[in-house]
Tab-separated table of C-alpha atoms in Angstrom:
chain	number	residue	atom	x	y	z
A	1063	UNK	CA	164.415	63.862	140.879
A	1064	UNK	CA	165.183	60.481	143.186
A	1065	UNK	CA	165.381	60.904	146.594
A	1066	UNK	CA	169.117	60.773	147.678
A	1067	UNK	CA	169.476	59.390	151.116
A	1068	UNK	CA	169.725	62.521	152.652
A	1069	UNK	CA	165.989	63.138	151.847
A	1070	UNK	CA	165.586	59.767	152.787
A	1071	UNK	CA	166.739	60.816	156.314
A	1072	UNK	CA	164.477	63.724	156.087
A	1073	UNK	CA	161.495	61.876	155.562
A	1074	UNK	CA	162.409	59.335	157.931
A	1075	UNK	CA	162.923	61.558	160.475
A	1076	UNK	CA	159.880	63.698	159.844
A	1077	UNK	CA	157.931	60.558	159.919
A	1078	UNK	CA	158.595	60.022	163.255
A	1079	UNK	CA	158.344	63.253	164.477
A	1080	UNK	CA	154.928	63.011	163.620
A	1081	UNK	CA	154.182	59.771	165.227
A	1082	UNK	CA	150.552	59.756	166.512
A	1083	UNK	CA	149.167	62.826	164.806
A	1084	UNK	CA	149.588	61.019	161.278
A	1085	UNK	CA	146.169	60.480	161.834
A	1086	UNK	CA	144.889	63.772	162.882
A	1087	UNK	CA	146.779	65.326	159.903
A	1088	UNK	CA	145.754	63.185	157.383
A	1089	UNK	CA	142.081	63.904	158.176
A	1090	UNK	CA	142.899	67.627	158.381
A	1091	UNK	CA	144.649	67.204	154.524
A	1092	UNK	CA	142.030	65.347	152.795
A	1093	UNK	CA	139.424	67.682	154.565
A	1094	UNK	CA	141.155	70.452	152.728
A	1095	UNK	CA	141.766	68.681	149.243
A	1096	UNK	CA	138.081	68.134	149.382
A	1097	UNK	CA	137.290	71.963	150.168
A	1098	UNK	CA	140.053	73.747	148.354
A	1099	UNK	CA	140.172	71.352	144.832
A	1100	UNK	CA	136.546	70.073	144.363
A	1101	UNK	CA	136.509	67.922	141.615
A	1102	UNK	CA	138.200	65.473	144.130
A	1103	UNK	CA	134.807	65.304	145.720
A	1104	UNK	CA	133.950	63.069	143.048
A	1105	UNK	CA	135.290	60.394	144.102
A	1106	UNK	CA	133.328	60.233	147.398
A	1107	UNK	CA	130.019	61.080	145.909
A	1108	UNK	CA	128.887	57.628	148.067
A	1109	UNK	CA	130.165	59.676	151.382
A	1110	UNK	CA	126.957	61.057	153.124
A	1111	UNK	CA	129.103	64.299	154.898
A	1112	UNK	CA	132.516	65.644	152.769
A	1113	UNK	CA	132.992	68.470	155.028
A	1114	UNK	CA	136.522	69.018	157.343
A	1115	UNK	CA	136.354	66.609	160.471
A	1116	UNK	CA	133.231	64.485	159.629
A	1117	UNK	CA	133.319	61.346	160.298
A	1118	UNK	CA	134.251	59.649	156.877
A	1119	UNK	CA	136.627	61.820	156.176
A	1120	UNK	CA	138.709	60.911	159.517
A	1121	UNK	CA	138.165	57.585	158.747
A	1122	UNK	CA	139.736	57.570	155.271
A	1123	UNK	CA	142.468	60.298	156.297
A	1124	UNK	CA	143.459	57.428	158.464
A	1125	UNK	CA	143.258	54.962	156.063
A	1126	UNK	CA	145.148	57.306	153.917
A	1127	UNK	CA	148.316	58.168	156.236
A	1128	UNK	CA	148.342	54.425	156.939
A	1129	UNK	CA	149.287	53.848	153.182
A	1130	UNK	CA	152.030	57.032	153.432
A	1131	UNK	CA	153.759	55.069	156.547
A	1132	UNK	CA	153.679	52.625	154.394
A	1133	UNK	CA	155.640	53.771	152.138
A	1134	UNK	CA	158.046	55.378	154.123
A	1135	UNK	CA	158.896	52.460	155.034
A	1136	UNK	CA	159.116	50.943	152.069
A	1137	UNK	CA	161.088	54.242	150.865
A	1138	UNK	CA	164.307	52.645	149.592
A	1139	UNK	CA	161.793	50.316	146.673
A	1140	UNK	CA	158.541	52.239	146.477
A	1141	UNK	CA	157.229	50.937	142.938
A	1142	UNK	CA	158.072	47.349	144.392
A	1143	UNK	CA	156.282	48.384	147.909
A	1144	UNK	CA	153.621	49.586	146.650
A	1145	UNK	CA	152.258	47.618	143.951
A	1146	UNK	CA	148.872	46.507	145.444
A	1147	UNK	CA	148.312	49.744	146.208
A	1148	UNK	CA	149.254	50.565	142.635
A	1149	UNK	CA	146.864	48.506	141.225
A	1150	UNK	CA	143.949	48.969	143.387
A	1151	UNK	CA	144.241	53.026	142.259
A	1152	UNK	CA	144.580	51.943	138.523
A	1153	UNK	CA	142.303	49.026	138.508
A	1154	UNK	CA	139.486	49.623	140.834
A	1155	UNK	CA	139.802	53.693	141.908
A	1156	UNK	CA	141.061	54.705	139.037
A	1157	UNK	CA	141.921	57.824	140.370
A	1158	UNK	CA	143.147	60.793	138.285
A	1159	UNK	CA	146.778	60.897	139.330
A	1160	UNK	CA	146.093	64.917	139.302
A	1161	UNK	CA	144.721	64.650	142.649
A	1162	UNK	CA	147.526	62.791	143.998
A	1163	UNK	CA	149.361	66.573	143.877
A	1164	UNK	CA	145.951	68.318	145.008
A	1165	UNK	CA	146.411	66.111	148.244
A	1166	UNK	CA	150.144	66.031	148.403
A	1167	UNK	CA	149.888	69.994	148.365
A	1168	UNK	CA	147.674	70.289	151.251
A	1169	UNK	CA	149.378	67.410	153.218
A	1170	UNK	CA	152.557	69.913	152.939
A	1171	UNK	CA	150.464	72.706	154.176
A	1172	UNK	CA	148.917	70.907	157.083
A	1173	UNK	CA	152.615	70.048	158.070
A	1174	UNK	CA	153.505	73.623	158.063
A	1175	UNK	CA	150.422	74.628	160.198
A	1176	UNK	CA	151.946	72.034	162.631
A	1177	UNK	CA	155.159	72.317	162.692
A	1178	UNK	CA	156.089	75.861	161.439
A	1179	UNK	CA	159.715	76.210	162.883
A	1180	UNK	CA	160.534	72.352	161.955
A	1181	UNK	CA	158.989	72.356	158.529
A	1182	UNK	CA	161.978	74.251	157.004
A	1183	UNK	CA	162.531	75.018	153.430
A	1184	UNK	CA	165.409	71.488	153.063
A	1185	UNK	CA	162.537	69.273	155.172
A	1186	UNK	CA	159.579	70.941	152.643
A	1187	UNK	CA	162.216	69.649	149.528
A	1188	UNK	CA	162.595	66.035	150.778
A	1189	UNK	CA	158.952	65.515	151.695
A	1190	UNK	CA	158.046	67.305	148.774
A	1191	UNK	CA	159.998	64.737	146.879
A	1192	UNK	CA	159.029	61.895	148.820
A	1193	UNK	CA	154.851	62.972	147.911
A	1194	UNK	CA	155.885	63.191	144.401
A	1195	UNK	CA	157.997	59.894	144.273
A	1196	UNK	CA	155.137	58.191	146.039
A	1197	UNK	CA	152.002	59.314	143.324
A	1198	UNK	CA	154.640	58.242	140.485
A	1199	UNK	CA	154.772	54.913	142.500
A	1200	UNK	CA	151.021	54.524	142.724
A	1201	UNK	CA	150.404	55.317	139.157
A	1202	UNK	CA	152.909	52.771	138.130
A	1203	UNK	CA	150.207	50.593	137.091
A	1204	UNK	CA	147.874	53.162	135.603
A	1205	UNK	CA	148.665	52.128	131.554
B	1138	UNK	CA	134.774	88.451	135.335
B	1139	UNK	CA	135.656	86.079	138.391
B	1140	UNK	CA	132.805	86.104	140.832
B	1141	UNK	CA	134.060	86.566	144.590
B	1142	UNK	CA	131.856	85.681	147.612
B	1143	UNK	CA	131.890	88.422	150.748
B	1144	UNK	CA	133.621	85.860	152.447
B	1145	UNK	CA	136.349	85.371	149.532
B	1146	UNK	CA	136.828	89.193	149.614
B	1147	UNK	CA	136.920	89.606	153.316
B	1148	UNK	CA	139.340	86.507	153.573
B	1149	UNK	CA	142.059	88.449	151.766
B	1150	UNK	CA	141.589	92.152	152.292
B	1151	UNK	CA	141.744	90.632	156.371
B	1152	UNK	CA	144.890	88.519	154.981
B	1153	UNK	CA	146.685	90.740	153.646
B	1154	UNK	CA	146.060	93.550	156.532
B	1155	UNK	CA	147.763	91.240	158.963
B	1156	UNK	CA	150.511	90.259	156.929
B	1157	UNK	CA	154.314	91.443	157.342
B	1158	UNK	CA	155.392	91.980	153.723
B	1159	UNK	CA	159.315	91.942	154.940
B	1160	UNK	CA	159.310	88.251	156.405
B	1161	UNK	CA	156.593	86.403	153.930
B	1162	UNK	CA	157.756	87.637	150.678
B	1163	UNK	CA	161.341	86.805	151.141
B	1164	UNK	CA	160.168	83.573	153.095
B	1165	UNK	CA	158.040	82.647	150.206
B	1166	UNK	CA	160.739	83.454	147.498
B	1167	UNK	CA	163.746	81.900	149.187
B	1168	UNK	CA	161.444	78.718	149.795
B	1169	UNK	CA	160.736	78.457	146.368
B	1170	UNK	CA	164.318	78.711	145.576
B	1171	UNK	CA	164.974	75.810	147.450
B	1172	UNK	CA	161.950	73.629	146.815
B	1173	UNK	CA	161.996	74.080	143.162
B	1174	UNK	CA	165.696	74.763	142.520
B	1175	UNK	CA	165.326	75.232	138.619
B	1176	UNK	CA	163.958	78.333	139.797
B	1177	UNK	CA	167.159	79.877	140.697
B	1178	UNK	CA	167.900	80.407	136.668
B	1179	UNK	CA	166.262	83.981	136.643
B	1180	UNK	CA	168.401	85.505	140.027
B	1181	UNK	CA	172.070	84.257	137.848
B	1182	UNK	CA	172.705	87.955	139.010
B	1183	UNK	CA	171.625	87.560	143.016
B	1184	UNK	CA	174.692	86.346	144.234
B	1185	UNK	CA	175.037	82.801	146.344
B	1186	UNK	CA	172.393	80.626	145.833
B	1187	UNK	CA	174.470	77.703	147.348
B	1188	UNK	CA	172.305	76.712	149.852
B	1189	UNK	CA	169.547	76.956	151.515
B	1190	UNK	CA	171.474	79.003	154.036
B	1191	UNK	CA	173.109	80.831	151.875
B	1192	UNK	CA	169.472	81.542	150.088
B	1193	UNK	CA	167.961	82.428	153.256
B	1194	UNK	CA	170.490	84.996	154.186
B	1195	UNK	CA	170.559	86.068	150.308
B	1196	UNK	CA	169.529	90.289	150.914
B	1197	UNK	CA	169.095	90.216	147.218
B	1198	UNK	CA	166.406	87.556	147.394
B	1199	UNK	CA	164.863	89.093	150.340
B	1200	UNK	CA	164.672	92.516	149.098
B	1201	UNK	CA	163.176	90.275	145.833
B	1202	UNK	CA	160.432	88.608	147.710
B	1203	UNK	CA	159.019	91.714	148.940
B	1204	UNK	CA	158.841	93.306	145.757
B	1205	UNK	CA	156.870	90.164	144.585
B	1206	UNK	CA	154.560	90.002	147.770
B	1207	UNK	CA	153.759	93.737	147.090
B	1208	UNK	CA	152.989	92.942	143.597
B	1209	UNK	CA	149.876	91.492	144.718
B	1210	UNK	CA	148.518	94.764	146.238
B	1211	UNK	CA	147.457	95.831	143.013
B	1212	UNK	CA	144.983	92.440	142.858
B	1213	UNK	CA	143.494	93.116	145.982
B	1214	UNK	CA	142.483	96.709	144.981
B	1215	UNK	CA	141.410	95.893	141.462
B	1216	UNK	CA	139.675	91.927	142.453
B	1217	UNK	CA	136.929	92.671	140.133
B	1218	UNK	CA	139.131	93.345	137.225
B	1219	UNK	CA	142.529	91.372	138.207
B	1220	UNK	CA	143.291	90.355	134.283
B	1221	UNK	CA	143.666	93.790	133.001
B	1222	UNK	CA	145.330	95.159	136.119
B	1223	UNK	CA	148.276	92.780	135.498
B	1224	UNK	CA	148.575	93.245	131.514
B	1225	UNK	CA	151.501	95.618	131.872
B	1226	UNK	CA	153.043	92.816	134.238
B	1227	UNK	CA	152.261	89.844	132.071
B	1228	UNK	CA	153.946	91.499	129.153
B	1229	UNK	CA	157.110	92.336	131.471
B	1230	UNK	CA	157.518	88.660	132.496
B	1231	UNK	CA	156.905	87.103	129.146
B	1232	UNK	CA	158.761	89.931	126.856
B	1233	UNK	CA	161.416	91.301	129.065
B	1234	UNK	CA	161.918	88.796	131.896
B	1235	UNK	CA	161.365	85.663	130.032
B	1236	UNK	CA	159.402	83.929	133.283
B	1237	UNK	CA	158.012	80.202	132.520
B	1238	UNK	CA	154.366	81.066	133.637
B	1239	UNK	CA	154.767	77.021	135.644
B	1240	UNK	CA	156.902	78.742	137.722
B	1241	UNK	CA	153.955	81.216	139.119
B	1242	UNK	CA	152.145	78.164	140.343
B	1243	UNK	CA	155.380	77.262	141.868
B	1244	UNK	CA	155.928	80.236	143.969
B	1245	UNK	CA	152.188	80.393	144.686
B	1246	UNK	CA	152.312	77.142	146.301
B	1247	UNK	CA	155.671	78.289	148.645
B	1248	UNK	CA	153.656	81.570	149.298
B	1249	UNK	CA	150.744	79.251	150.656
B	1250	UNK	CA	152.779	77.237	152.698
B	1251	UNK	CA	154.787	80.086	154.422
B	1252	UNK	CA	151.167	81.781	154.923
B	1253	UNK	CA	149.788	78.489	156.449
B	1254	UNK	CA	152.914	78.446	159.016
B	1255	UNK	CA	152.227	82.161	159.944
B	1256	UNK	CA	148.258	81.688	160.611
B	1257	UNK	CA	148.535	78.147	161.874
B	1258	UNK	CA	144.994	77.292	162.752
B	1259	UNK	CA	143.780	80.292	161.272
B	1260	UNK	CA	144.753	79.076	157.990
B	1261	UNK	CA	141.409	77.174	158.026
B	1262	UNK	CA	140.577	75.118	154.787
B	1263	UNK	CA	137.696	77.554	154.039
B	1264	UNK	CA	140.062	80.476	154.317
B	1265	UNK	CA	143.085	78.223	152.293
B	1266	UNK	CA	140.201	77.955	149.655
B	1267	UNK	CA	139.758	81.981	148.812
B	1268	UNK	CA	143.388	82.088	149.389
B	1269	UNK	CA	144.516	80.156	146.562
B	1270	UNK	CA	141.666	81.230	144.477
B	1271	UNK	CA	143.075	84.617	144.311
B	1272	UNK	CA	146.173	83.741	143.566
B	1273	UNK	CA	145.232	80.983	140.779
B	1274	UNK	CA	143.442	84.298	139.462
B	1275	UNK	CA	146.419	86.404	139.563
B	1276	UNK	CA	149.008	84.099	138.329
B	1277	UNK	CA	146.314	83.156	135.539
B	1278	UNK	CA	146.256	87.006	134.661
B	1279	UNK	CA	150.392	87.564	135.030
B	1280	UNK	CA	150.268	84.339	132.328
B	1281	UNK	CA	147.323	85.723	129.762
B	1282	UNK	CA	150.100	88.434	127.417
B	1283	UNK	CA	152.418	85.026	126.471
B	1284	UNK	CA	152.597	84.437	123.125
């Protein structure tokens, strides 16, 4: 399941559709992950407000969606791209990598809210992809 | 017994009052079809399945996804006893039908999605919440007959 460089296009090109509201829907994605798959909350037990649109969790969607530009730029080598990241989520975070679909799933459904002509069912495969290429990348260094 | 909260139950009977059966089911089905494409190995009979255009178009898949969208009627009537209102079901798509119960998840995700692009802001995270909660309950009941 490797992205060909037609998805590669895709994502690309979806990318930069979505130019400044990466920020706006990353917030809105982890918001939702948080609400709709709880057990992810426990990894922000040290947050003081986990609801959709406080204050922590815009910061970190940011911080998030920073990490996918990342690696959509670093599409064509992400286990080489994203090593550090790799190893800061299997080192230090040590996040279960079942989560990384929990957020990938609501990323994709943020995207349709946004862009429901646009997010057709070929762009929904590529960035599907992409999401699923990316958490194999940043468990890399998990064991 | 699943417990449901007023607002889970309101959140889908409202839901599915709104919805048009004839454009989400087949949106839902045909998405799946193209997102997960191993999918495609129970509809050998449906004709072209090239594409995604060709998928789209399919009337087979269409008709299809709105038999499957008005399979879930029968939940929202029965939500406090969803397991034994889909026994008969279950035992059709493990004996006769020979359904992978992964792929329910898979089409429940697609059936999200399309949901989330109809609603748009509607499709609040509270609201995506009792959404997929019902149908984690339903495809959990469609998968309880396997053996």
């Amino acid at each position: 399941m490797s992205l060909s460089s037609k998805d590669k296009d895709i994502v690309r090109a979806f990318w930069a559709k979505i130019g400044g509201k990466a920020d706006e829907i990353g917030a809105d994605a982890l918001g939702r992950m948080l609400m709709v798959y709880p057990q992810s909350k426990t990894y922000f037990a040290h947050w003081k407000d986990l609801s959709p649109g406080s204050a922590p969790v815009k910061k970190h969607g940011k911080t998030v969606m920073a990490g996918v530009g990342n690696a959509v730029a670093k599409i064509d080598d992400l286990a080489g791209g994203l090593l550090t990241l790799s190893e800061l989520h299997a080192f230090t975070l040590r996040v279960d990598p079942a989560n990384f679909k929990s957020l990938a799933h609501c990323f994709l459904v943020v995207l349709a809210i946004t862009y429901p002509t646009d997010f057709t069912p070929e762009v929904h495969l590529a960035v599907d992809k992409f999401l699923a290429a990316l958490a194999r990348a940043l468990s890399e260094k998990y064991r | 017994m699943v417990e449901w909260t007023d607002f889970e139950r309101a959140t889908i009977q409202d839901i599915f009052s709104k919805i048009n059966y004839e454009v989400v089911g087949p949106a839902a089905l045909s998405r799946c079809l193209v997102v997960y494409p191993w999918t495609q190995r129970y509809f050998g009979n449906f004709g072209n399945l090239y594409n995604a255009a060709a998928i789209a178009s399919n009337p087979l898949v269409a008709k299809h996804g709105t038999t499957i969208l008005h399979g879930l009627d029968r939940a929202l009537k029965n939500m406090d006893n969803i397991k034994e209102t889909y026994s008969e079901l279950s035992v059709l798509h493990s004996e006769k039908l020979h359904v992978d119960p992964d792929n329910f998840k898979l089409l429940s995700d697609c059936l999200t999605i399309v949901l989330a692009a109809q609603m748009g802001k509607d499709f609040t995270a509270d609201v995506q919440g009792a959404f997929q909660k019902f149908l984690s309950v339903v495809v959990s009941a469609l998968g309880r007959q396997y053996h």
